[in-house]
Structure formats: C-alpha cells, structure tokens
PDB file of C-alpha atoms and ligand atoms in Angstrom:
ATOM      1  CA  UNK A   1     -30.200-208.723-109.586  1.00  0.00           C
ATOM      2  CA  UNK A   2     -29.912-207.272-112.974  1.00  0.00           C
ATOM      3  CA  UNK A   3     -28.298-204.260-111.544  1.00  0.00           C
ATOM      4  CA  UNK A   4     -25.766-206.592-109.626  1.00  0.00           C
ATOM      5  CA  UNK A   5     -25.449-208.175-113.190  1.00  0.00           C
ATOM      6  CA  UNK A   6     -26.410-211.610-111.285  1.00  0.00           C
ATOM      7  CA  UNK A   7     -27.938-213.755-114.024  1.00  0.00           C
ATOM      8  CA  UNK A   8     -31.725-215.176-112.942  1.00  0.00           C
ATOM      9  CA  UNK A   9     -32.439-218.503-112.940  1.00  0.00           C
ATOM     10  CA  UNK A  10     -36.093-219.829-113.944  1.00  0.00           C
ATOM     11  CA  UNK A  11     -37.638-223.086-114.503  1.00  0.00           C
ATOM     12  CA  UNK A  12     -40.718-224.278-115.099  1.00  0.00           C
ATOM     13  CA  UNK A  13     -43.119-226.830-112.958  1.00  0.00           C
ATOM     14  CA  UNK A  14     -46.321-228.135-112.761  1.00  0.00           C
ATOM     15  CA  UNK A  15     -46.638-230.385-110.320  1.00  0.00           C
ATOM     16  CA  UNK A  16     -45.972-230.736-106.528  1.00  0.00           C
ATOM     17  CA  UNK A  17     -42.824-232.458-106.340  1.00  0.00           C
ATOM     18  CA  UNK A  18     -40.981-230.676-109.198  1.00  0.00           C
ATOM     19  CA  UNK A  19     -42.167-227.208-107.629  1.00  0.00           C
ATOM     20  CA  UNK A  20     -40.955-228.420-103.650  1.00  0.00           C
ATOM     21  CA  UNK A  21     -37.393-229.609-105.856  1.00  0.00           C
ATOM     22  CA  UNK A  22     -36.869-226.593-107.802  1.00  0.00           C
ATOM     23  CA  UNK A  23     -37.374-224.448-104.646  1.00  0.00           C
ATOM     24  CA  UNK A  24     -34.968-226.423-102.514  1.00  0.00           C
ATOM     25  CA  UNK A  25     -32.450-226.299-105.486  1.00  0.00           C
ATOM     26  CA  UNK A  26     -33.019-222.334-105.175  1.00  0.00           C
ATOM     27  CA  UNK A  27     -34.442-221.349-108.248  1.00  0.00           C
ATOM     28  CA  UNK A  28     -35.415-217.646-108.327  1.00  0.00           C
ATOM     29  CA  UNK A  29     -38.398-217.799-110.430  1.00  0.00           C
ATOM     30  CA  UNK A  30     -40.673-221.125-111.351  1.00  0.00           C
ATOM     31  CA  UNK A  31     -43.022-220.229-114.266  1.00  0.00           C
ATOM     32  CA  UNK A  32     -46.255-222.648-114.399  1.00  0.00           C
ATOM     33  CA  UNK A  33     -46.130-222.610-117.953  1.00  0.00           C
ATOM     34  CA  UNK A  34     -48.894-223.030-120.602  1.00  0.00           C
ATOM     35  CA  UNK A  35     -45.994-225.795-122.077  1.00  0.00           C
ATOM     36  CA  UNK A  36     -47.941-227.565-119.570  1.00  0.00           C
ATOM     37  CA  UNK A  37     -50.123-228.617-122.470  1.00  0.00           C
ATOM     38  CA  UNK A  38     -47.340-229.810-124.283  1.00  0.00           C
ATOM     39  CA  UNK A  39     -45.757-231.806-121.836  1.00  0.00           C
ATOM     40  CA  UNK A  40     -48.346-232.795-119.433  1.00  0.00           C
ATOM     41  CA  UNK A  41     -51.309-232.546-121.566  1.00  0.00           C
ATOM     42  CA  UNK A  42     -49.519-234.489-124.730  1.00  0.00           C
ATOM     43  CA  UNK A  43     -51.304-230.932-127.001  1.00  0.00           C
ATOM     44  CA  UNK A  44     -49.123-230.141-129.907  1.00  0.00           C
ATOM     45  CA  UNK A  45     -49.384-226.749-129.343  1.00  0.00           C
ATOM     46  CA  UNK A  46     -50.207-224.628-126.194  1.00  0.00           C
ATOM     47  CA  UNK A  47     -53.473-223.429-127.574  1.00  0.00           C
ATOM     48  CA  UNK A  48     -56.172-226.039-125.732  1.00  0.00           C
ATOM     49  CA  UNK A  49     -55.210-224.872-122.012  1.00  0.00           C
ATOM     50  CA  UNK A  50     -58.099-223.760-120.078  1.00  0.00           C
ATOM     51  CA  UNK A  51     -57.597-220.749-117.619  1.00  0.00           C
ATOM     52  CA  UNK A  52     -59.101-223.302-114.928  1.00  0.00           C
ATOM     53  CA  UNK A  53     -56.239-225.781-115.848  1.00  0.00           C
ATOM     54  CA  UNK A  54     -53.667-223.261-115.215  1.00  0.00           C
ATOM     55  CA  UNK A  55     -55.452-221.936-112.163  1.00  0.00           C
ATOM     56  CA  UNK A  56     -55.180-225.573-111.156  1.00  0.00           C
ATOM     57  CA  UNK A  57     -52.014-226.305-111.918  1.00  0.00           C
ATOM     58  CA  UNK A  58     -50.155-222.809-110.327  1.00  0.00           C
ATOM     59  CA  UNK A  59     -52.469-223.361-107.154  1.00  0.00           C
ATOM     60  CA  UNK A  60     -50.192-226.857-106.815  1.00  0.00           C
ATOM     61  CA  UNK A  61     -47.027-225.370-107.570  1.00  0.00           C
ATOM     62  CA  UNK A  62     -47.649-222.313-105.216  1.00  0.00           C
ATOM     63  CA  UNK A  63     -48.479-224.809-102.392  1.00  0.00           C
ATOM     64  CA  UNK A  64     -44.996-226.523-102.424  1.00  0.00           C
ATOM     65  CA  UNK A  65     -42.651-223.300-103.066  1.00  0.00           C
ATOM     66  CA  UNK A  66     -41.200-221.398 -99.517  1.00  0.00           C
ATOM     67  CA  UNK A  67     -38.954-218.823-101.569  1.00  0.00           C
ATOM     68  CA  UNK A  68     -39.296-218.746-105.285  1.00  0.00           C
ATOM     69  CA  UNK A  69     -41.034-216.153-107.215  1.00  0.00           C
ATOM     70  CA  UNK A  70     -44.018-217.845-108.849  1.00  0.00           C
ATOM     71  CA  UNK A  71     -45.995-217.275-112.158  1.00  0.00           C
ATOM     72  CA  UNK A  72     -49.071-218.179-113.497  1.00  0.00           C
ATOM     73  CA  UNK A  73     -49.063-218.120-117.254  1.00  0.00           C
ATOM     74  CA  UNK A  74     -52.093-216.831-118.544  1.00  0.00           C
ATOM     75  CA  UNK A  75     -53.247-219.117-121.197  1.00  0.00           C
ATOM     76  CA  UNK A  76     -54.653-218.269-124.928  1.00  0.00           C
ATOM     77  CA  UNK A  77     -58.120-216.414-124.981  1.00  0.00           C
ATOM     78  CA  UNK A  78     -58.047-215.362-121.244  1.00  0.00           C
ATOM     79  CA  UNK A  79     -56.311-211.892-121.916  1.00  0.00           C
ATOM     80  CA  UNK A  80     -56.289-211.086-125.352  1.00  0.00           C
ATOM     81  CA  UNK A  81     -60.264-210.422-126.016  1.00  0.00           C
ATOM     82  CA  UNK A  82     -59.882-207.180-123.891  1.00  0.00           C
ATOM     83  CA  UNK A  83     -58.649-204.890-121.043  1.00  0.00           C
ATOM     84  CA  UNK A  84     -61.618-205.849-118.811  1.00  0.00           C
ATOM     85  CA  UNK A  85     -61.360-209.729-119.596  1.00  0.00           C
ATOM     86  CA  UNK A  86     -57.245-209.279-119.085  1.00  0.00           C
ATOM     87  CA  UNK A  87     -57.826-207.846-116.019  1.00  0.00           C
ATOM     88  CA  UNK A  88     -60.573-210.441-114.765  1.00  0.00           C
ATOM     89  CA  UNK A  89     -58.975-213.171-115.544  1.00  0.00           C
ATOM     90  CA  UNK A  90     -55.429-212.183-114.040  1.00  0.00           C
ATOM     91  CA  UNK A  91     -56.963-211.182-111.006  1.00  0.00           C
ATOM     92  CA  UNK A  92     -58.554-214.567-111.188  1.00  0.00           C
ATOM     93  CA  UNK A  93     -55.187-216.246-111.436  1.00  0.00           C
ATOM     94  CA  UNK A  94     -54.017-214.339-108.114  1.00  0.00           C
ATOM     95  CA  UNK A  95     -56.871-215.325-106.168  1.00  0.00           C
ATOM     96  CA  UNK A  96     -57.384-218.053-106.702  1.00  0.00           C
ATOM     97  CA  UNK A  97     -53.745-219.265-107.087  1.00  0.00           C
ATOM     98  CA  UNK A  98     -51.396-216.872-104.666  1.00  0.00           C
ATOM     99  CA  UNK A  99     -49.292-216.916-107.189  1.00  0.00           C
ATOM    100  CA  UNK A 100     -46.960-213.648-107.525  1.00  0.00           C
ATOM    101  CA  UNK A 101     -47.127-212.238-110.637  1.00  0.00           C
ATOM    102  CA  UNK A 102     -49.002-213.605-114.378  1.00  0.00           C
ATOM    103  CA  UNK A 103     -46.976-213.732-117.805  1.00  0.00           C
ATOM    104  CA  UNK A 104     -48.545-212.929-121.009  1.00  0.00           C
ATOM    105  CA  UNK A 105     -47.234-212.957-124.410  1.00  0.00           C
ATOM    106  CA  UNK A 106     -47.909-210.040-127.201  1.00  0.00           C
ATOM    107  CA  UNK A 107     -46.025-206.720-127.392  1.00  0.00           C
ATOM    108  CA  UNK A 108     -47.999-203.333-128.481  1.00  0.00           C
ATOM    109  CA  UNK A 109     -51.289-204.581-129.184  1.00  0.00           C
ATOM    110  CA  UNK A 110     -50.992-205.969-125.583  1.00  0.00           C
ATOM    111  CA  UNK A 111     -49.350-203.040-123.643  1.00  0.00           C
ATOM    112  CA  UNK A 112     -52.727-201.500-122.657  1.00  0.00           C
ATOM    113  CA  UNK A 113     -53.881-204.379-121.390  1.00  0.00           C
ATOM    114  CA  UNK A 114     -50.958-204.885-119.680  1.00  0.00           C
ATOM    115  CA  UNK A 115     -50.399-201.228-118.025  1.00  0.00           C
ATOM    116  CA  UNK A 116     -53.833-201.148-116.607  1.00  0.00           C
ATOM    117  CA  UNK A 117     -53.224-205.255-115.191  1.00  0.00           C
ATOM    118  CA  UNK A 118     -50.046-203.766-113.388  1.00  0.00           C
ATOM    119  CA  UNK A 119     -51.634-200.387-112.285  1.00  0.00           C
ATOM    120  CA  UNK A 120     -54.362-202.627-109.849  1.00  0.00           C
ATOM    121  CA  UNK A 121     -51.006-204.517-108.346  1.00  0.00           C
ATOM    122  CA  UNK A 122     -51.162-207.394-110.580  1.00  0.00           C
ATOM    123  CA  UNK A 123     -47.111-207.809-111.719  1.00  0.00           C
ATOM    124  CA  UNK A 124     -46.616-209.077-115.247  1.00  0.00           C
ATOM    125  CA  UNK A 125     -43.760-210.412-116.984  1.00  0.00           C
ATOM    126  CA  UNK A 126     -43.841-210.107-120.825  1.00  0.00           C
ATOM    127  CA  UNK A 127     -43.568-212.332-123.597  1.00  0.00           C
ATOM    128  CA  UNK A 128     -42.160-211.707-126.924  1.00  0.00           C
ATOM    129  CA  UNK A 129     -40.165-213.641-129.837  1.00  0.00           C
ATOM    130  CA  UNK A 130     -41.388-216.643-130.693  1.00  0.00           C
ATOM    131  CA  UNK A 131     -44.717-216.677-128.585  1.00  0.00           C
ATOM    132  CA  UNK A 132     -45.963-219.833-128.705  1.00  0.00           C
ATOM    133  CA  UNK A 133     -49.869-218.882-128.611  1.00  0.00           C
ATOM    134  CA  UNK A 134     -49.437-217.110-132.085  1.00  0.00           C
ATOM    135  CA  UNK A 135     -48.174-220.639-133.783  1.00  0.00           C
ATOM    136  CA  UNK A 136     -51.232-220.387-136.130  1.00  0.00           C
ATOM    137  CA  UNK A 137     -49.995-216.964-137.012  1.00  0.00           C
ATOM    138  CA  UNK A 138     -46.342-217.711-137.521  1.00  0.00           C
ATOM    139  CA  UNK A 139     -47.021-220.587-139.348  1.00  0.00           C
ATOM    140  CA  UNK A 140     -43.611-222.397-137.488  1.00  0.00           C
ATOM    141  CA  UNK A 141     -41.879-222.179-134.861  1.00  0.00           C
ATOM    142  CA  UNK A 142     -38.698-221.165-136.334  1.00  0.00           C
ATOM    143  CA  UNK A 143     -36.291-218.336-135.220  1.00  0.00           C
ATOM    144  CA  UNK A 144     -38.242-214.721-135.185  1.00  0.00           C
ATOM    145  CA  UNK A 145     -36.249-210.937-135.657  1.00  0.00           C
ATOM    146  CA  UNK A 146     -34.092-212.435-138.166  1.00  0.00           C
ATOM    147  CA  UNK A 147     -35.126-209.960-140.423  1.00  0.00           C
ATOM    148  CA  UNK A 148     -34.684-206.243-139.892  1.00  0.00           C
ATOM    149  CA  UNK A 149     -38.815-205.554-139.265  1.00  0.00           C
ATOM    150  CA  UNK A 150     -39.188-207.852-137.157  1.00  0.00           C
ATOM    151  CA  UNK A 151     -36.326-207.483-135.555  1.00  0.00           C
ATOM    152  CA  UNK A 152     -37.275-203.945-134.903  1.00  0.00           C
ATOM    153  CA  UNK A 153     -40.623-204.416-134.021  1.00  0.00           C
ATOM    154  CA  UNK A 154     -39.671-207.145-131.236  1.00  0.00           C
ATOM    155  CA  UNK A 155     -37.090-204.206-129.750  1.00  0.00           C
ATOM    156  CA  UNK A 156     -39.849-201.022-130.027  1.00  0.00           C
ATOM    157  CA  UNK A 157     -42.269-203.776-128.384  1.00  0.00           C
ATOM    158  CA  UNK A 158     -40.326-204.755-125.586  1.00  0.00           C
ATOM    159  CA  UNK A 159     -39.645-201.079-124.871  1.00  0.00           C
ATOM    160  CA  UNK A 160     -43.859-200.716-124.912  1.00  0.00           C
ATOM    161  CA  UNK A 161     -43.604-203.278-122.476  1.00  0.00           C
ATOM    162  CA  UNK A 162     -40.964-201.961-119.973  1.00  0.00           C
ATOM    163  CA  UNK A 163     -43.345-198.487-119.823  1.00  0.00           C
ATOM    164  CA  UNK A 164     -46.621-200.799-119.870  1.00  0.00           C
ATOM    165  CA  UNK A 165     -44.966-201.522-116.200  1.00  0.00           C
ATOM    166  CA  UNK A 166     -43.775-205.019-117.041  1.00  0.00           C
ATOM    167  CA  UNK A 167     -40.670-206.425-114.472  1.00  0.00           C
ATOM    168  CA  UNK A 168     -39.678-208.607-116.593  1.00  0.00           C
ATOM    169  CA  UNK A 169     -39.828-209.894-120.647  1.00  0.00           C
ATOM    170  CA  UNK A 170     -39.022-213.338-121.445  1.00  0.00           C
ATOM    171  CA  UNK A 171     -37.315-213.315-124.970  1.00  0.00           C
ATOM    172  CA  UNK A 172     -38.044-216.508-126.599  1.00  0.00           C
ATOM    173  CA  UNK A 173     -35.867-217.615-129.856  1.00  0.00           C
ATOM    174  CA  UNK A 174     -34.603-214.748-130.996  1.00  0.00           C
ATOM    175  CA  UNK A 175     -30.959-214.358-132.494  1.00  0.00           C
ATOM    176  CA  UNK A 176     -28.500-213.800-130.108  1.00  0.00           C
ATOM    177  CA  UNK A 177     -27.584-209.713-131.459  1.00  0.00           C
ATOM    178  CA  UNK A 178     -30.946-208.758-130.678  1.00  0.00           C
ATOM    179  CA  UNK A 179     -31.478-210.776-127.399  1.00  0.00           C
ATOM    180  CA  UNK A 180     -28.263-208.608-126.433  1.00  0.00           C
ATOM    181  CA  UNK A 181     -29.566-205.261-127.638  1.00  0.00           C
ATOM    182  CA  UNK A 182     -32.814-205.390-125.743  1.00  0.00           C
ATOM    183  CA  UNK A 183     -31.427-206.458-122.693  1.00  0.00           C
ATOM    184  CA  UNK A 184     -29.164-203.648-122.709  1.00  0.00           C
ATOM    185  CA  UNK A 185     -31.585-201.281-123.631  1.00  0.00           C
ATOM    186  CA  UNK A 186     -34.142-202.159-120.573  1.00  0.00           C
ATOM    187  CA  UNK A 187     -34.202-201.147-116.983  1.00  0.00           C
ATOM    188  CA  UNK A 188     -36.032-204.282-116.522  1.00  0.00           C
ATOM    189  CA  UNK A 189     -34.359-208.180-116.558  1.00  0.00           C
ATOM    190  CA  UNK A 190     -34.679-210.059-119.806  1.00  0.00           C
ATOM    191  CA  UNK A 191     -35.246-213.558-119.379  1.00  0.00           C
ATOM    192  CA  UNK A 192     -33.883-215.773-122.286  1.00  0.00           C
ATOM    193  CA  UNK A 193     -35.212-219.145-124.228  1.00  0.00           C
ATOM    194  CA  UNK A 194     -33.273-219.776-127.436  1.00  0.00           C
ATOM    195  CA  UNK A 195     -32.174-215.965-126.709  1.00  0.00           C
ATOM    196  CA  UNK A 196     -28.071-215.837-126.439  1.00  0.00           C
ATOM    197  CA  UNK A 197     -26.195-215.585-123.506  1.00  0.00           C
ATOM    198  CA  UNK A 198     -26.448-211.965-122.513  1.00  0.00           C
ATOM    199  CA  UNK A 199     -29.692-212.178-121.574  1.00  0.00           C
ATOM    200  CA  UNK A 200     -30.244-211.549-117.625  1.00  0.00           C
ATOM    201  CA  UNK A 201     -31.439-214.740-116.914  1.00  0.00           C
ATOM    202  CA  UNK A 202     -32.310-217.919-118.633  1.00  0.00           C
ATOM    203  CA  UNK A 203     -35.770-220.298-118.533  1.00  0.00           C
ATOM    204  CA  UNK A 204     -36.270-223.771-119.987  1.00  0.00           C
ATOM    205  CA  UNK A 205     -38.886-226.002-119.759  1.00  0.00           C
ATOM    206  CA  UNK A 206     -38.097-228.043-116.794  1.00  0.00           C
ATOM    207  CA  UNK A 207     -39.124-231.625-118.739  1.00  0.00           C
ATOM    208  CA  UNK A 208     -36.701-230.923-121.666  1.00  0.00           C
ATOM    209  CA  UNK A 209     -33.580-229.794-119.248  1.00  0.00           C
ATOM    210  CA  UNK A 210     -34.298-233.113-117.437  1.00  0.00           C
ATOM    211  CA  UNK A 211     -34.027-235.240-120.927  1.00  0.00           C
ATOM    212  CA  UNK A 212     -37.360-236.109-120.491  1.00  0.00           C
ATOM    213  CA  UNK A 213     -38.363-235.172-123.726  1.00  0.00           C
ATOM    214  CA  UNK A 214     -36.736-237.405-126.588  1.00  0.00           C
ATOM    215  CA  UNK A 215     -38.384-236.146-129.243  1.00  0.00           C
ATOM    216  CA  UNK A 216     -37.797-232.473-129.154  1.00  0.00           C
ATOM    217  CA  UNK A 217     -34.367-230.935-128.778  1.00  0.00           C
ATOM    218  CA  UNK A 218     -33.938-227.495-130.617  1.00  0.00           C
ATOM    219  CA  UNK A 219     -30.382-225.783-130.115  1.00  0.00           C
ATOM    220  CA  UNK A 220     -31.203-224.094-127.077  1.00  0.00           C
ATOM    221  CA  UNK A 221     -32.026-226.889-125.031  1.00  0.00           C
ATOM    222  CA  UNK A 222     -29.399-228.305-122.811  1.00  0.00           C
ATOM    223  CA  UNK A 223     -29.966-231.425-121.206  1.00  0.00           C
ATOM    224  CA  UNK A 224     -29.027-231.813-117.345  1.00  0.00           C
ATOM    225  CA  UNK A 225     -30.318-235.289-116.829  1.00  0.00           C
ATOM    226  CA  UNK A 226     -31.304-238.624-118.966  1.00  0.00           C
ATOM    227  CA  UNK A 227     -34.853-238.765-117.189  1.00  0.00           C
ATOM    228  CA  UNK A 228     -36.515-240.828-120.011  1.00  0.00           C
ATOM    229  CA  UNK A 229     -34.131-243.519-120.395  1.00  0.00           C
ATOM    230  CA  UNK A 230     -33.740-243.666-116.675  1.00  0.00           C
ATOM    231  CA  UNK A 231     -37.717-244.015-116.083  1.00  0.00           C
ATOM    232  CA  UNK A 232     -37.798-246.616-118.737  1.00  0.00           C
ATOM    233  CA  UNK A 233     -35.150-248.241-117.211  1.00  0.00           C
ATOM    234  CA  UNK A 234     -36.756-248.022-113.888  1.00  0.00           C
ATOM    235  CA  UNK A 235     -40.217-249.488-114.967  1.00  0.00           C
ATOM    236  CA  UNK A 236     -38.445-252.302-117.050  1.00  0.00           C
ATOM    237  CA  UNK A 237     -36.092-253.745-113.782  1.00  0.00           C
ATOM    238  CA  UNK A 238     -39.698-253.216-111.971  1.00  0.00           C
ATOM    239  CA  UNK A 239     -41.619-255.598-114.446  1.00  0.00           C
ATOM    240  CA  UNK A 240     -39.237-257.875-114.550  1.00  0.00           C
ATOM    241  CA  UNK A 241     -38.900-257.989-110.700  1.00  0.00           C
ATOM    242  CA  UNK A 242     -42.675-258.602-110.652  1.00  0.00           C
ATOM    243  CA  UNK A 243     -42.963-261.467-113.285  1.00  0.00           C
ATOM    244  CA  UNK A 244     -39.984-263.111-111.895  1.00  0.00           C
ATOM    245  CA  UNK A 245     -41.100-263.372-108.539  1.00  0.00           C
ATOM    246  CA  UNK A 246     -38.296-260.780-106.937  1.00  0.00           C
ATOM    247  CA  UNK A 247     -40.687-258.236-105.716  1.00  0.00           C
ATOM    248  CA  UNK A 248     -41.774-258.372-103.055  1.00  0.00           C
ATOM    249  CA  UNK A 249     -39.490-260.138-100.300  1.00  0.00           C
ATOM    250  CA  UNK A 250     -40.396-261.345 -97.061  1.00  0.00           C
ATOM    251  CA  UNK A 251     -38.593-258.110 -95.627  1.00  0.00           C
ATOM    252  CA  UNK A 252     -40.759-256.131 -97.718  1.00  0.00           C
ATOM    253  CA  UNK A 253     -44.258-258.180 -96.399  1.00  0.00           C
ATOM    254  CA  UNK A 254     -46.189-257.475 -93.537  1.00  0.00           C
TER     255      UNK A 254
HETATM  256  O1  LIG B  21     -45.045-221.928-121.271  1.00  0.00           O
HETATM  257  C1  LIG B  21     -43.840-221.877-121.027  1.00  0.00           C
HETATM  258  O2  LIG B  21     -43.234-222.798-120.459  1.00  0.00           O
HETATM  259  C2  LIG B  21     -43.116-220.674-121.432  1.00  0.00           C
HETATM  260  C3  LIG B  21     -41.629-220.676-121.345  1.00  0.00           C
HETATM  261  C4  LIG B  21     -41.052-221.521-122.401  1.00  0.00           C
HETATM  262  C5  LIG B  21     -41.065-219.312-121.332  1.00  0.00           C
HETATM  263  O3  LIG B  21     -43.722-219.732-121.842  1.00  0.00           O
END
C-alpha cells in the first residue's frame, strides 16, 4: 500500500461488536490497544494493563474480524524486562489470541528485542513519539521531537526499527516536519496519531473518533460521531419511557 501511496486506515477495538463493525466498514488494521485501560478500564494512564487483559481482550476482537489485520498491543512490563520475556510473552499473545502481529513501543533500547521477536515469525509494528507507557518518564504528554535531540533520536530510532524487522511504526504526536521526514525515509508504512498528514496511514482511538470521550480532545482528534450525547440521550427517553408507563406495550408483551 505504501508503495501504491494508498494511505492505511487503523482503528482501534476492544470489544466484539466494535471489532465485527470496523471490519465490515473495511478497516485495514484494528489495533487492540493498551488505551483499553483508559477507555474501558477508566486507568489514567495505560500502565495497570495486565498481559492476560490484553490476551483477553485481542482473543474477542480476533473472533469477530474476517479481513482486517489485527494487533495485540503488548502491555507495560511484558517486553521490556528482556529478550527472553519479549519473546515469551509475544508468542503468548499469538497463541493464545490468533492475532497477526504485536506492537510495542521503545526505539533502540528495544530493537534487540524486537529483531529476535520478528526473526521466530512474530511481526511487530513499532512505537515511537509520545509512547504512552513512558508517561512517568516524560513527565506529560505533550508534543515530543520538538527539539532538535529528540527530534533526531526519534528519526535514528525509527530507522533501528525498520532494520530490527519492524512492518510498520506508529508515530504518535510528533510535529508534522518530522512525521514527514521519517516516513519518507522508511521502506516500511508509518502510521500517524497527532503525526501530520504525510504519514502513510492514520490510527485513532476508536472511542474518541466516535465522540465518546467528552473530556479529552487534543488537536489530533477528529470526531466522526456524537456517541456520548447520543447514549445519554438514549438512556434518558428509556427512563422516562419506563417511569411513565410507555415501555413496554401490549405489542411488545408476550
Ligand atoms: O493503545 C493504543 O490505542 C495505541 C494507539 C493510540 C496507537 O497505542
């Protein structure tokens, strides 16, 4: 696709329903994202996931998806101790799962890890920017590369990456100049979050393009839907139906 400069789409699900939806909508990649602690779990940061929750949650999505490329996140702890824990644990995610291919976040301290992961047939997307599982380390979760180091470390990384065997890099909140320059750079697709429009494809989390988050909307979100006020909505004409006597009727009675 990248070399047919078709851009990739990618979403993120972790649930049934969501996964069965995004598949039928054809998405080409659904990412069961450790976000799942943010927005299913109601964590503040991404940190508390267990490796069974994910395992859990991807073996769900997996079951509903006919096309789509699916990815297991691997969540904080269950890669970066080692090579042999990385590799455990991402084999774990496969088998148990079916998934397709694992994500991890980190760039050279991770690239070992990574090569050996894709050298027994595990395929791994990347992670670097703004990777959520470092918050403690960032301090915030404001833009990264914006200054010349890091900028330059986040390009030499994701070029450790692309030789580590990686087929893809998600670049998440970077500034738009550098998202640009690393996606030309690579053989492999870039896949943007708060990343600038040249990336080769674009992921958000699938609750905040469905509006279903109210209280979080950084720049590079872009809502498709009002899903919170519509839910609220929903349950409030459904209470009221109830205490006024208007639900059920007869024709809905046995
Ligand atoms: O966990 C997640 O949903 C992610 C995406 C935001 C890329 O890592």
């Amino acid at each position: 696709m990248k070399k047919r400069k078709e851009k990739i789409a990618m979403l993120t699900a972790y649930d049934f329903l969501t996964a069965k939806f995004l598949d039928q909508a054809g998405i080409e990649v659904i990412l069961v994202g450790d976000s799942l602690g943010n927005v299913i779990q109601g964590n503040e940061t991404t940190l508390p996931v267990t490796l069974e929750e994910m395992i859990y949650h991807t073996r769900i999505v997996k079951r509903a998806v006919r096309n789509a490329i699916v990815v297991g996140d691997m969540t904080f702890m269950s890669y970066q101790v080692g090579v042999k824990e990385a590799i455990t644990n991402c084999g774990k995610v496969m088998k148990e799962t079916g998934c397709d291919a694992v994500k991890m976040e980190g760039g050279d301290y991770m690239a070992e890890a990574i090569r050996r992961v894709v050298e027994i047939g595990i395929p791994v997307m990347g992670h670097l920017g703004l990777t959520p599982q470092s918050i403690n380390k960032f301090g915030s979760f404001k833009t990264r590369g914006v200054e010349k180091d890091e900028a330059d470390r986040i390009f030499s990384d994701a070029l450790l990456l692309e030789k580590a065997g990686c087929f893809a890099i998600v670049l998440e909140k970077i500034p738009a100049k550098l998202g640009t320059k690393v996606s030309k750079a690579l053989k492999i697709p870039t896949i943007g979050i708060g990343a600038g429009p040249n990336c080769d494809g674009q992921v958000m989390v699938t609750h905040d393009m469905l509006g279903l988050v109210e209280d979080f909307k950084p720049r590079f979100v872009r809502r498709y839907a009002k899903m919170a006020s519509d839910t609220k909505d929903a349950f409030r004409r459904y209470i009221k139906d109830v205490k006024d006597g208007k639900f059920p009727t007869l024709e809905e009675s046995y």
